[in-house]
CSV table of C-alpha atoms in Angstrom, one decimal:
chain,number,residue,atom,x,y,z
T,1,UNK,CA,25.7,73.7,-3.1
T,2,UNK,CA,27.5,71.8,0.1
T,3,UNK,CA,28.6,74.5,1.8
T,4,UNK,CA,24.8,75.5,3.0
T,5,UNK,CA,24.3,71.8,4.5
T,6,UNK,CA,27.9,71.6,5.6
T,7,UNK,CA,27.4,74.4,7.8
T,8,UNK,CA,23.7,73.4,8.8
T,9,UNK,CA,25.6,70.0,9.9
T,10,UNK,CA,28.2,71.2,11.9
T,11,UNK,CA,25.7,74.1,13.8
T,12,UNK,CA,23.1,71.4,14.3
T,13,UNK,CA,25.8,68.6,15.5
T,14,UNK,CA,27.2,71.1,17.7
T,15,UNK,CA,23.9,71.2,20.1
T,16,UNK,CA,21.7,73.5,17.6
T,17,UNK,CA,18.0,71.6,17.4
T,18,UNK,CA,15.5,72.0,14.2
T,19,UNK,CA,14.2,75.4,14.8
T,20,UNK,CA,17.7,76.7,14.2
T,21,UNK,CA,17.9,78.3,18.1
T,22,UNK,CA,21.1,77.3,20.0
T,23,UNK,CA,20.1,74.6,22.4
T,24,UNK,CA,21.7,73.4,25.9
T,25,UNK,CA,23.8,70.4,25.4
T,26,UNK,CA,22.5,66.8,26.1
T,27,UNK,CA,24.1,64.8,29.2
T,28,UNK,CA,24.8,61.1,27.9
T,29,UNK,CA,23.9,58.8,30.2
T,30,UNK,CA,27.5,58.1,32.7
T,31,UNK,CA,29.2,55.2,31.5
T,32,UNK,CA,27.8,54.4,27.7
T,33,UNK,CA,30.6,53.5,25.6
T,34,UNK,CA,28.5,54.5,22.2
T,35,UNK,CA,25.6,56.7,20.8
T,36,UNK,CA,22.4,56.2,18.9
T,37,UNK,CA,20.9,57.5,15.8
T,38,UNK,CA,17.4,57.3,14.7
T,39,UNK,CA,15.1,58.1,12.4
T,40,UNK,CA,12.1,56.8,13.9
T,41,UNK,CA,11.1,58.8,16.8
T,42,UNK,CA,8.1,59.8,17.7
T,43,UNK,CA,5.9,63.0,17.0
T,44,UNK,CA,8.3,64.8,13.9
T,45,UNK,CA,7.7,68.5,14.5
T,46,UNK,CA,5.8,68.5,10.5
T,47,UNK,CA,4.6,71.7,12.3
T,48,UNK,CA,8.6,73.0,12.0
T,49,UNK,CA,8.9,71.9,8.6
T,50,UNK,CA,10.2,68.9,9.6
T,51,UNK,CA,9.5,65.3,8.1
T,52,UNK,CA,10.8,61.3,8.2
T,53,UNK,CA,14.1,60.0,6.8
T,54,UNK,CA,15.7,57.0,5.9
T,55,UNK,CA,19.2,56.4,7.1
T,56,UNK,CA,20.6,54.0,4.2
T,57,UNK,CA,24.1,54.3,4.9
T,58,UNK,CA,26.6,55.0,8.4
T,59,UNK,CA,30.0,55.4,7.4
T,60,UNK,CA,29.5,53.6,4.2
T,61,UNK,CA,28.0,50.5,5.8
T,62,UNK,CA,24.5,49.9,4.4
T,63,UNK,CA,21.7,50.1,7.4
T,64,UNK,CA,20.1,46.6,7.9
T,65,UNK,CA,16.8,46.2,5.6
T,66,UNK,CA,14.4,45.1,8.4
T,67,UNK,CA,13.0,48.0,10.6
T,68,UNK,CA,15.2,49.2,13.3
T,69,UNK,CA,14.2,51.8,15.4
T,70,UNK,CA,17.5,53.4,16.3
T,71,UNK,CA,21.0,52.3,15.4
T,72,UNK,CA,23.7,51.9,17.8
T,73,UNK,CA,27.1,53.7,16.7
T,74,UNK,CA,30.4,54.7,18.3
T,75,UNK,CA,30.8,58.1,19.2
T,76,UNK,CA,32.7,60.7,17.4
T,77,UNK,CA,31.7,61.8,13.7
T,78,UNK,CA,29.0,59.4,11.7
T,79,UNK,CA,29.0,60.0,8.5
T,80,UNK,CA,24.6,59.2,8.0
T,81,UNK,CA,23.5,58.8,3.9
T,82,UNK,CA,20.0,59.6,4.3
T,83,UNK,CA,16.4,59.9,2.1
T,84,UNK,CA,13.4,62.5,2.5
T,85,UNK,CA,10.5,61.7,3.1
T,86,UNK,CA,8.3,64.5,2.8
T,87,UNK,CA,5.0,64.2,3.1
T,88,UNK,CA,3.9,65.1,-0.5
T,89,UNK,CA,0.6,66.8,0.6
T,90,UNK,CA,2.4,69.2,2.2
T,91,UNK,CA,4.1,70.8,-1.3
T,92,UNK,CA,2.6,72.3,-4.7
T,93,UNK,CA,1.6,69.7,-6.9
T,94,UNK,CA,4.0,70.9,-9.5
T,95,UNK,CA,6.8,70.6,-6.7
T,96,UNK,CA,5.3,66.9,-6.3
T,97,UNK,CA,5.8,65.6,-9.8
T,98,UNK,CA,9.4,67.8,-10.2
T,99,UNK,CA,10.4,65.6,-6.9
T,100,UNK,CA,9.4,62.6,-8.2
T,101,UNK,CA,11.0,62.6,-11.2
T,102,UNK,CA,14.5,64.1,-10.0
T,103,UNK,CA,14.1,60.7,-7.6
T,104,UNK,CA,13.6,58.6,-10.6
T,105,UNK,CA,16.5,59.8,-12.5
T,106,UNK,CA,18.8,61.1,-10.2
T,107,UNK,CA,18.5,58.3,-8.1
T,108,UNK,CA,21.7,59.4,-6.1
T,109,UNK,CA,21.6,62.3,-6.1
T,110,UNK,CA,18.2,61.9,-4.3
T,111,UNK,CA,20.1,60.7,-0.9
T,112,UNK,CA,22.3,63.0,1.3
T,113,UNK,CA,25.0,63.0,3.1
T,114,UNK,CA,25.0,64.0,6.7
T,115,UNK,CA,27.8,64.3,9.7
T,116,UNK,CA,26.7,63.9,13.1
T,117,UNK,CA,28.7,64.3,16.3
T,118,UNK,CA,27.7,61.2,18.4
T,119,UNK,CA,28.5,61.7,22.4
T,120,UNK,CA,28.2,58.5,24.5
T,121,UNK,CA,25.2,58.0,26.0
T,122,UNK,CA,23.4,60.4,23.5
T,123,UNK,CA,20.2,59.3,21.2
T,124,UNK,CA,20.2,61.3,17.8
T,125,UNK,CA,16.4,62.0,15.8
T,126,UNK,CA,17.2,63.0,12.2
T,127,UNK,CA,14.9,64.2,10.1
T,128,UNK,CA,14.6,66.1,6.5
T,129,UNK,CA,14.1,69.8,7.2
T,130,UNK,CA,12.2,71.5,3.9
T,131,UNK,CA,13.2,74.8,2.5
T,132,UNK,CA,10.2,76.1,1.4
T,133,UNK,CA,12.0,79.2,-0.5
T,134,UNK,CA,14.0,76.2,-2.5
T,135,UNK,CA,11.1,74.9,-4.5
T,136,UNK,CA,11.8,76.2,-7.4
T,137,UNK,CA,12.3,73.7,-10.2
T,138,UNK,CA,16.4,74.3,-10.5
T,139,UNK,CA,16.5,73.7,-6.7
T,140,UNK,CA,14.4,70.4,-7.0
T,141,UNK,CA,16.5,69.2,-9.7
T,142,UNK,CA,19.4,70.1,-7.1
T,143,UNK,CA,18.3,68.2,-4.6
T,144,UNK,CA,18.0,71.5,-2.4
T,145,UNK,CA,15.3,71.9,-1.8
T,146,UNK,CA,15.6,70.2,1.9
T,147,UNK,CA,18.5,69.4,4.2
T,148,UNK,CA,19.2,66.7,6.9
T,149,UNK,CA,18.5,67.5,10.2
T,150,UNK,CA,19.3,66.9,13.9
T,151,UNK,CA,15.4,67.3,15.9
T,152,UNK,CA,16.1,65.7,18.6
T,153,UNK,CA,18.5,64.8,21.1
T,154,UNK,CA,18.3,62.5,24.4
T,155,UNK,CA,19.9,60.5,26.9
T,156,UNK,CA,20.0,57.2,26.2
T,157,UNK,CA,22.1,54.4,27.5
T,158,UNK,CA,23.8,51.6,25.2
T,159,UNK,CA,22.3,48.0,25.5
Protein backbone atom coordinates (compact mmCIF):
# COMPACT_ATOMS: atom_id res chain seq x y z
CA UNK A 1 0.00 0.00 0.00
CA UNK A 2 3.28 2.56 0.25
CA UNK A 3 4.59 2.11 -2.88
CA UNK A 4 1.58 4.20 -4.68
CA UNK A 5 2.27 7.28 -2.25
CA UNK A 6 5.94 6.73 -2.27
CA UNK A 7 6.03 7.19 -5.86
CA UNK A 8 3.26 10.12 -5.75
CA UNK A 9 5.94 11.77 -3.23
CA UNK A 10 8.98 11.53 -5.08
CA UNK A 11 7.07 12.75 -8.68
CA UNK A 12 5.34 15.53 -6.85
CA UNK A 13 8.72 16.60 -4.81
CA UNK A 14 10.46 16.51 -7.91
CA UNK A 15 8.52 19.69 -9.45
CA UNK A 16 5.17 17.59 -10.37
CA UNK A 17 2.00 19.95 -9.00
CA UNK A 18 -1.58 18.46 -7.98
CA UNK A 19 -2.96 17.86 -11.30
CA UNK A 20 -0.30 15.23 -11.88
CA UNK A 21 1.28 17.35 -15.20
CA UNK A 22 5.10 17.91 -14.92
CA UNK A 23 5.54 21.44 -13.87
CA UNK A 24 8.58 23.99 -14.41
CA UNK A 25 10.76 24.16 -11.37
CA UNK A 26 10.37 26.97 -8.75
CA UNK A 27 13.42 29.60 -8.40
CA UNK A 28 14.11 30.10 -4.50
CA UNK A 29 14.56 33.38 -3.74
CA UNK A 30 18.97 34.01 -4.06
CA UNK A 31 20.35 33.74 -0.80
CA UNK A 32 17.67 31.91 1.64
CA UNK A 33 19.45 29.42 3.67
CA UNK A 34 16.01 27.32 4.28
CA UNK A 35 12.49 26.39 2.84
CA UNK A 36 8.92 26.60 3.97
CA UNK A 37 6.02 24.28 4.19
CA UNK A 38 2.48 25.05 4.66
CA UNK A 39 -0.61 23.92 4.88
CA UNK A 40 -2.48 27.02 5.00
CA UNK A 41 -2.49 28.63 1.73
CA UNK A 42 -4.99 30.16 0.17
CA UNK A 43 -7.67 29.06 -2.42
CA UNK A 44 -7.06 24.81 -2.23
CA UNK A 45 -7.96 23.73 -5.79
CA UNK A 46 -11.32 21.58 -3.99
CA UNK A 47 -12.14 21.91 -7.73
CA UNK A 48 -8.87 19.31 -8.41
CA UNK A 49 -9.82 17.12 -5.70
CA UNK A 50 -7.84 18.78 -3.48
CA UNK A 51 -8.51 19.62 0.29
CA UNK A 52 -6.78 21.04 3.81
CA UNK A 53 -4.11 19.21 5.94
CA UNK A 54 -2.63 19.23 9.14
CA UNK A 55 1.12 18.96 9.36
CA UNK A 56 1.44 17.28 13.00
CA UNK A 57 4.83 16.14 12.69
CA UNK A 58 8.43 17.35 10.57
CA UNK A 59 11.01 14.94 11.01
CA UNK A 60 9.53 13.55 14.17
CA UNK A 61 9.28 16.99 15.84
CA UNK A 62 5.66 17.68 16.78
CA UNK A 63 4.38 21.10 14.90
CA UNK A 64 3.68 23.83 17.49
CA UNK A 65 -0.14 23.75 18.70
CA UNK A 66 -1.04 27.42 18.09
CA UNK A 67 -1.80 28.27 14.34
CA UNK A 68 1.15 28.80 12.15
CA UNK A 69 0.77 29.62 8.78
CA UNK A 70 3.87 28.12 7.20
CA UNK A 71 6.79 26.38 8.92
CA UNK A 72 10.27 27.26 8.37
CA UNK A 73 12.53 24.13 7.61
CA UNK A 74 16.05 23.45 6.24
CA UNK A 75 16.26 22.33 2.92
CA UNK A 76 16.84 18.81 1.67
CA UNK A 77 14.24 15.92 2.48
CA UNK A 78 11.32 16.75 5.37
CA UNK A 79 9.93 13.97 6.44
CA UNK A 80 5.90 15.91 7.00
CA UNK A 81 3.24 13.47 9.24
CA UNK A 82 0.11 14.94 8.06
CA UNK A 83 -4.05 14.66 8.52
CA UNK A 84 -6.99 15.00 5.80
CA UNK A 85 -9.17 17.08 5.96
CA UNK A 86 -11.69 16.51 3.45
CA UNK A 87 -14.49 18.31 3.28
CA UNK A 88 -17.12 15.63 4.20
CA UNK A 89 -19.84 17.05 2.00
CA UNK A 90 -17.95 16.34 -0.75
CA UNK A 91 -18.13 12.14 -0.28
CA UNK A 92 -21.10 9.52 -0.04
CA UNK A 93 -22.54 9.55 3.21
CA UNK A 94 -21.65 5.96 3.70
CA UNK A 95 -17.98 6.98 2.85
CA UNK A 96 -18.51 9.74 5.70
CA UNK A 97 -19.39 7.47 8.62
CA UNK A 98 -16.60 4.52 7.14
CA UNK A 99 -13.98 7.69 7.58
CA UNK A 100 -15.02 8.49 10.72
CA UNK A 101 -14.83 5.60 12.36
CA UNK A 102 -11.43 4.17 10.73
CA UNK A 103 -10.29 7.84 12.42
CA UNK A 104 -11.72 6.83 15.67
CA UNK A 105 -10.06 3.58 15.88
CA UNK A 106 -7.17 3.67 13.83
CA UNK A 107 -6.20 6.71 15.15
CA UNK A 108 -2.66 6.36 13.52
CA UNK A 109 -3.15 4.98 10.98
CA UNK A 110 -5.39 8.05 10.18
CA UNK A 111 -2.11 10.41 9.66
CA UNK A 112 0.45 10.01 6.80
CA UNK A 113 3.63 10.14 6.16
CA UNK A 114 4.94 12.48 3.43
CA UNK A 115 8.64 13.35 2.00
CA UNK A 116 9.22 16.66 0.55
CA UNK A 117 12.29 17.97 -1.25
CA UNK A 118 12.65 21.52 0.38
CA UNK A 119 15.03 24.00 -1.98
CA UNK A 120 16.11 27.30 -0.31
CA UNK A 121 14.07 29.93 -0.81
CA UNK A 122 11.09 27.65 -1.89
CA UNK A 123 7.46 27.81 -0.07
CA UNK A 124 5.66 24.28 -0.05
CA UNK A 125 1.37 24.13 -0.04
CA UNK A 126 0.46 20.49 0.96
CA UNK A 127 -2.64 19.34 0.77
CA UNK A 128 -4.73 15.81 0.79
CA UNK A 129 -5.45 14.74 -2.77
CA UNK A 130 -8.80 12.32 -2.74
CA UNK A 131 -9.00 9.20 -4.85
CA UNK A 132 -12.36 9.01 -5.63
CA UNK A 133 -11.92 5.33 -7.28
CA UNK A 134 -10.57 4.34 -3.51
CA UNK A 135 -13.82 4.71 -1.57
CA UNK A 136 -14.61 1.57 -1.28
CA UNK A 137 -14.95 0.48 2.38
CA UNK A 138 -11.43 -1.83 2.37
CA UNK A 139 -9.72 1.31 0.97
CA UNK A 140 -11.21 3.58 3.77
CA UNK A 141 -10.30 1.15 6.39
CA UNK A 142 -6.70 1.37 4.55
CA UNK A 143 -6.39 4.74 4.81
CA UNK A 144 -6.26 4.97 0.84
CA UNK A 145 -8.42 6.41 0.01
CA UNK A 146 -6.35 9.91 -0.33
CA UNK A 147 -2.73 10.74 -0.51
CA UNK A 148 -0.51 13.81 0.55
CA UNK A 149 0.13 16.26 -1.84
CA UNK A 150 2.44 19.06 -3.10
CA UNK A 151 -0.24 22.02 -4.74
CA UNK A 152 1.69 24.59 -4.71
CA UNK A 153 5.10 25.87 -4.89
CA UNK A 154 6.58 29.54 -4.56
CA UNK A 155 9.37 31.68 -3.92
CA UNK A 156 9.69 32.77 -0.71
CA UNK A 157 12.50 34.13 1.27
CA UNK A 158 13.51 32.98 4.93
CA UNK A 159 12.82 35.59 7.76
Amino acid sequence: MLRPLLLSTLLLAGGAHAGGETAAPVVGVPGSTCGHVTDQRGAIPKSQDIFPVEITRIDDRSTPLDARNRHAVQPGARVLTVTDHIDPHRLPGAAVAQIAKMKRLEMQRAYKPFTVEVQPGVSYAIGARLLRDRLDAQSIRDNAYWEPVVWEQRPEACP
